[in-house]
Coordinates of C-alpha atoms in Angstrom, one line a residue:
M13 CA 0.0 0.0 0.0
A14 CA 1.1 3.5 -0.8
S15 CA 1.7 5.8 2.3
T16 CA 1.1 9.4 3.1
R17 CA 1.9 11.8 5.9
Q18 CA -0.5 13.6 8.3
W19 CA 0.0 16.1 11.1
H20 CA -1.8 15.1 14.3
L21 CA -2.5 17.1 17.4
A22 CA -0.1 15.7 19.9
S23 CA -1.3 17.7 22.9
R24 CA -3.5 20.6 23.9
P25 CA -1.2 23.7 24.3
V26 CA -1.5 26.0 27.3
G27 CA -0.8 29.6 26.2
E28 CA 1.1 30.1 22.9
P29 CA 1.5 26.8 21.0
T30 CA 4.9 25.3 20.3
R31 CA 6.1 22.6 17.8
D32 CA 5.6 20.0 20.6
A33 CA 1.8 20.2 20.0
F34 CA 2.2 18.6 16.6
E35 CA 3.2 15.1 15.5
L36 CA 4.1 14.0 12.0
V37 CA 2.6 10.6 11.3
T38 CA 3.0 8.3 8.3
V39 CA -0.1 6.2 7.5
E40 CA -1.5 4.2 4.6
R41 CA -2.8 6.3 1.8
P42 CA -6.6 6.2 1.9
E43 CA -8.8 4.8 -0.8
P44 CA -12.0 6.6 -1.9
D45 CA -15.4 4.8 -1.4
Q46 CA -18.5 5.4 -3.6
G47 CA -19.2 9.1 -3.9
E48 CA -15.7 10.0 -2.7
V49 CA -12.5 11.3 -4.3
L50 CA -8.8 11.0 -3.4
V51 CA -7.1 14.4 -3.3
E52 CA -3.4 15.2 -3.4
T53 CA -2.7 18.4 -1.5
R54 CA -1.0 21.2 -3.4
Y55 CA -1.5 24.0 -0.9
Q56 CA -2.7 24.0 2.7
S57 CA -4.0 27.0 4.6
V58 CA -3.1 27.9 8.1
D59 CA -5.4 30.4 9.9
P60 CA -5.7 32.0 13.4
Y61 CA -9.1 30.4 14.1
M62 CA -7.3 27.0 14.2
R63 CA -5.9 27.9 17.7
G64 CA -9.5 27.5 19.1
R65 CA -9.7 24.0 17.7
M66 CA -6.7 23.0 19.7
R67 CA -8.7 23.6 22.9
D68 CA -11.2 21.2 24.4
A69 CA -13.8 23.9 24.8
E70 CA -17.1 24.8 23.2
S71 CA -16.7 27.1 20.2
Y72 CA -18.1 27.7 16.7
A73 CA -15.5 25.2 15.3
E74 CA -15.4 21.6 16.6
P75 CA -12.2 21.0 18.6
W76 CA -9.6 18.5 17.3
D77 CA -9.0 15.3 19.2
V78 CA -5.6 14.7 20.6
G79 CA -3.9 11.9 18.6
E80 CA -6.0 12.6 15.5
P81 CA -5.4 14.5 12.3
M82 CA -6.1 18.2 12.2
K83 CA -8.1 19.9 9.4
A84 CA -7.5 22.8 7.2
G85 CA -8.5 24.5 4.0
V86 CA -6.8 22.7 1.1
V87 CA -6.4 23.1 -2.6
G88 CA -5.5 19.8 -4.3
E89 CA -5.7 17.7 -7.4
V90 CA -8.1 14.8 -7.7
L91 CA -6.1 11.6 -8.2
E92 CA -9.0 9.1 -8.1
S93 CA -12.8 9.8 -8.3
N94 CA -15.8 7.7 -7.5
Y95 CA -18.0 10.8 -7.7
D96 CA -19.9 11.7 -10.8
G97 CA -19.2 15.4 -10.7
L98 CA -15.4 15.2 -10.5
E99 CA -12.6 13.3 -12.4
A100 CA -8.9 12.7 -12.1
G101 CA -7.0 15.9 -12.8
D102 CA -9.6 18.3 -11.5
I103 CA -8.5 21.0 -9.0
V104 CA -10.7 21.2 -5.9
T105 CA -10.8 23.0 -2.6
G106 CA -12.3 22.0 0.7
D107 CA -11.8 21.5 4.4
L108 CA -9.6 18.4 4.5
L109 CA -6.9 16.9 6.7
W110 CA -3.5 18.3 7.4
A111 CA -2.2 15.6 5.1
E112 CA -0.4 15.0 1.8
H113 CA -3.4 13.0 0.6
A114 CA -7.0 12.9 1.9
V115 CA -10.4 11.4 0.9
A116 CA -13.6 13.5 0.9
H117 CA -17.1 13.1 -0.4
G118 CA -17.5 15.0 -3.7
D119 CA -20.3 17.2 -2.2
E120 CA -17.8 18.6 0.3
L121 CA -15.5 20.0 -2.4
R122 CA -15.7 23.0 -4.7
Q123 CA -14.0 22.9 -8.1
V124 CA -11.4 25.5 -8.8
N125 CA -10.9 27.0 -12.2
P126 CA -7.1 27.3 -12.7
D127 CA -7.7 29.7 -15.6
L128 CA -9.3 32.3 -13.3
A129 CA -6.4 32.9 -11.0
P130 CA -3.5 30.9 -9.5
V131 CA -5.1 28.0 -7.6
S132 CA -3.6 29.1 -4.3
T133 CA -6.0 32.0 -4.3
A134 CA -8.8 29.6 -3.6
L135 CA -7.4 29.6 0.0
G136 CA -7.0 33.4 0.1
M137 CA -8.5 36.2 -2.0
L138 CA -10.9 33.7 -3.7
G139 CA -11.5 31.6 -0.7
M140 CA -12.6 31.8 2.9
P141 CA -10.6 34.9 3.8
G142 CA -11.8 36.9 0.8
V143 CA -15.4 35.8 1.3
T144 CA -15.2 36.7 5.0
A145 CA -13.9 40.2 4.1
Y146 CA -16.6 40.6 1.4
F147 CA -19.6 39.8 3.6
G148 CA -18.1 41.1 6.8
L149 CA -17.5 44.6 5.4
L150 CA -20.3 45.0 3.0
D151 CA -23.1 43.2 4.9
V152 CA -22.1 43.9 8.5
G153 CA -20.0 47.1 8.2
E154 CA -22.1 48.7 5.4
P155 CA -19.6 51.3 4.4
K156 CA -20.8 54.4 2.6
P157 CA -18.9 56.9 0.5
G158 CA -17.0 59.3 2.8
D159 CA -17.1 57.0 5.8
T160 CA -13.9 56.4 7.8
V161 CA -13.2 52.6 8.0
V162 CA -10.5 51.3 10.4
V163 CA -9.2 47.8 9.9
S164 CA -7.1 45.9 12.5
A165 CA -4.6 43.3 11.3
A166 CA -4.9 45.1 8.0
A167 CA -2.0 43.4 6.4
G168 CA -3.5 39.9 6.9
A169 CA -5.4 37.7 4.5
V170 CA -8.8 39.1 5.6
G171 CA -7.9 42.7 6.6
S172 CA -6.0 43.5 3.4
V173 CA -9.2 42.6 1.4
V174 CA -11.4 44.5 3.7
G175 CA -9.4 47.7 3.3
Q176 CA -9.4 47.5 -0.5
L177 CA -13.1 46.8 -0.6
A178 CA -13.7 49.8 1.6
R179 CA -11.6 52.0 -0.7
I180 CA -13.6 50.7 -3.7
A181 CA -16.8 51.7 -1.8
G182 CA -15.5 55.2 -1.5
A183 CA -14.5 55.2 2.1
R184 CA -11.4 56.6 3.8
V185 CA -9.4 53.6 5.0
V186 CA -7.0 53.4 8.0
G187 CA -5.3 50.1 8.9
T188 CA -3.2 48.9 11.9
A189 CA -0.3 46.5 11.4
G190 CA 2.8 45.3 13.2
S191 CA 5.7 46.5 11.1
D192 CA 6.9 49.3 8.9
E193 CA 7.0 47.0 5.9
K194 CA 3.3 46.1 6.4
V195 CA 2.4 49.8 6.8
D196 CA 4.2 50.7 3.6
W197 CA 2.5 47.8 1.7
L198 CA -0.9 49.0 2.9
T199 CA -0.4 52.7 1.9
D200 CA 1.9 52.4 -1.1
D201 CA 0.4 49.3 -2.8
L202 CA -3.1 48.8 -1.5
G203 CA -4.2 52.4 -1.4
F204 CA -5.0 52.8 2.3
D205 CA -5.2 56.4 3.2
A206 CA -3.1 55.8 6.4
A207 CA -1.7 53.0 8.5
I208 CA -0.4 52.7 12.0
N209 CA 2.4 50.5 13.2
Y210 CA 1.0 49.6 16.6
R211 CA 4.2 48.0 17.8
E212 CA 6.1 51.4 17.4
T213 CA 3.2 53.6 18.6
D214 CA 3.3 54.7 22.3
D215 CA -0.2 56.2 22.2
L216 CA -2.7 54.3 19.9
G217 CA -5.4 56.8 20.8
A218 CA -3.4 59.8 19.7
A219 CA -2.5 57.9 16.4
L220 CA -6.1 57.3 15.7
E221 CA -7.0 60.9 16.5
E222 CA -4.4 62.0 13.9
T223 CA -5.4 59.5 11.2
C224 CA -9.2 59.6 11.8
P225 CA -9.9 63.3 12.5
D226 CA -13.6 62.9 11.7
G227 CA -14.0 59.8 13.9
I228 CA -14.6 56.2 12.9
D229 CA -17.7 55.0 11.1
V230 CA -16.8 51.4 10.6
Y231 CA -14.4 49.3 12.6
F232 CA -13.4 45.8 11.2
D233 CA -12.0 44.0 14.2
N234 CA -9.6 41.1 13.7
V235 CA -7.6 41.4 16.9
G236 CA -9.4 42.7 19.9
G237 CA -7.3 43.9 22.9
P238 CA -5.6 47.3 23.1
I239 CA -6.2 48.3 19.5
T240 CA -10.0 47.8 19.9
D241 CA -9.9 49.6 23.3
A242 CA -8.3 52.6 21.5
V243 CA -10.9 52.5 18.7
W244 CA -13.9 52.5 21.0
P245 CA -14.0 56.1 22.3
R246 CA -13.6 57.3 18.7
L247 CA -16.6 55.6 17.2
N248 CA -19.1 58.0 15.5
V249 CA -22.8 58.0 16.1
R250 CA -24.4 55.0 14.3
A251 CA -21.0 53.4 13.8
R252 CA -20.8 49.7 12.8
V253 CA -18.3 47.3 14.3
A254 CA -17.8 44.0 12.6
V255 CA -16.1 41.5 14.9
C256 CA -14.3 38.9 12.8
G257 CA -11.4 37.7 15.1
Q258 CA -9.7 38.3 18.4
I259 CA -6.2 37.0 17.7
S260 CA -4.6 39.0 20.5
Q261 CA -6.6 36.9 23.0
Y262 CA -6.3 33.4 21.4
N263 CA -3.3 32.3 23.5
A264 CA -4.5 33.9 26.8
T265 CA -4.8 31.5 29.7
E266 CA -7.2 34.0 31.4
V267 CA -9.5 36.4 29.7
P268 CA -8.3 39.9 30.6
T269 CA -10.7 42.6 31.8
G270 CA -10.5 45.6 29.4
P271 CA -12.3 48.9 29.5
R272 CA -16.1 48.7 29.9
K273 CA -17.5 49.3 26.5
L274 CA -21.3 49.1 26.6
A275 CA -21.9 52.6 27.8
T276 CA -20.2 53.9 24.6
L277 CA -22.7 52.0 22.5
I278 CA -25.6 53.9 24.3
E279 CA -24.0 57.2 23.6
K280 CA -23.0 56.4 20.0
R281 CA -26.1 54.3 19.2
A282 CA -23.5 52.0 17.5
R283 CA -24.0 48.5 16.4
V284 CA -21.6 45.6 17.1
E285 CA -22.0 42.3 15.2
G286 CA -20.0 39.2 15.1
L287 CA -19.6 37.3 11.9
L288 CA -18.9 33.8 10.7
V289 CA -18.4 33.1 7.0
G290 CA -20.3 29.9 7.3
D291 CA -23.5 31.9 7.6
Y292 CA -23.1 33.0 4.0
E293 CA -22.6 29.5 2.5
G294 CA -25.4 30.0 0.0
R295 CA -24.0 33.3 -1.3
W296 CA -20.3 32.4 -1.9
G297 CA -20.8 32.5 -5.7
E298 CA -21.8 36.1 -5.5
A299 CA -18.7 37.1 -3.5
L300 CA -16.3 35.0 -5.6
E301 CA -17.7 36.5 -8.9
R302 CA -17.2 40.1 -7.7
L303 CA -13.8 39.5 -6.1
A304 CA -12.5 37.8 -9.3
G305 CA -13.8 40.8 -11.2
F306 CA -12.0 43.2 -9.0
I307 CA -8.8 41.1 -9.4
D308 CA -9.2 41.1 -13.2
S309 CA -9.7 44.9 -13.3
G310 CA -6.7 45.5 -11.1
E311 CA -8.7 47.0 -8.3
L312 CA -7.8 44.3 -5.8
E313 CA -4.3 43.1 -5.1
Y314 CA -3.2 40.2 -3.0
R315 CA 0.0 38.8 -1.5
E316 CA 0.9 35.3 -0.3
E317 CA 3.5 34.1 2.1
V318 CA 4.3 30.5 1.0
V319 CA 6.2 28.1 3.3
E320 CA 7.7 25.3 1.3
G321 CA 7.3 21.7 2.5
F322 CA 4.5 19.8 4.3
E323 CA 6.9 19.1 7.1
N324 CA 7.0 22.8 7.9
A325 CA 3.2 23.3 8.3
P326 CA 3.4 23.8 12.1
D327 CA 6.0 26.5 11.6
A328 CA 3.7 28.3 9.2
F329 CA 0.9 28.2 11.7
L330 CA 3.0 29.3 14.6
G331 CA 4.3 32.2 12.6
L332 CA 0.8 33.7 12.5
F333 CA 1.1 34.6 16.2
E334 CA 4.4 36.3 15.6
G335 CA 3.0 38.5 12.9
E336 CA 5.4 37.1 10.3
N337 CA 3.0 36.9 7.3
I338 CA 1.9 39.7 5.0
G339 CA -1.3 38.7 3.2
K340 CA -2.3 35.0 3.1
Q341 CA -0.1 32.4 4.9
L342 CA 0.1 29.1 2.9
V343 CA 2.0 25.8 2.9
K344 CA 3.1 24.5 -0.5
V345 CA 2.8 20.7 -0.2
S346 CA 3.3 19.6 -3.9
D347 CA 3.5 21.0 -7.4

């Protein structure tokens, strides 16, 4: 029997994960049953939300079991098919194992058109991050021309799309990021009106006052913590806050108590709404069509950080918490 490699969750980390939480295991390559296909992974995604799946706690995503394979967004090639809608050679994407090869039912996969854009974009701009940005900004944030939109983690896979979509909508866009290189990318390449390096800023509130002199109409929150605390007093009346992620809190062993925020919502009559991309499952086609059009017209740019080699997948994931990536973080598994 042919073999393949998988990454298993070796233990549940306390605080920030380390490489010890992962175990590389060689197993027999699976065979597809009726209605299933065998997929060879080309690219694997790593995303901040995966940290929650390493905990044995109730969440919107089911936790991984210790000693079992983890799961990720994958783009791969169909090697064998027992599903009428797919055949060998097709490129597909879906939520599969952290593995060089995996079996999935054909209904769980979406076919990728390699002529539309590089197939890796099915895990980024034309995948979950791009669709999250699209609906999170347009449906939840509801930007209007002339609004000021602030995006945290603006140089990440979601935030970079949010900011560009806000610019296309006619808003003034301000991003926060963790390095001068990221700030330059946001302003010089993506068209943000301003960006703040929060690691080099002693007073986030003052930086926001300077870059958002007319207050903040839409806040797209990817991080929580001190950045969100600094945004809150500067929300305008009828502001909209889209809560997408809280990466600053994902490795906390205790939930810190921040400033009390609810009173501000009374004063500002602001709306705060969390979002999960899974709630928009029936509308992905709409988002992908528009995003692909923006890419084709040159209105949307994207960047990928690609880590070579399946054996380096944990390092790619751990790098997310060090702020190493600009744009979408991916693992290249095969050609």
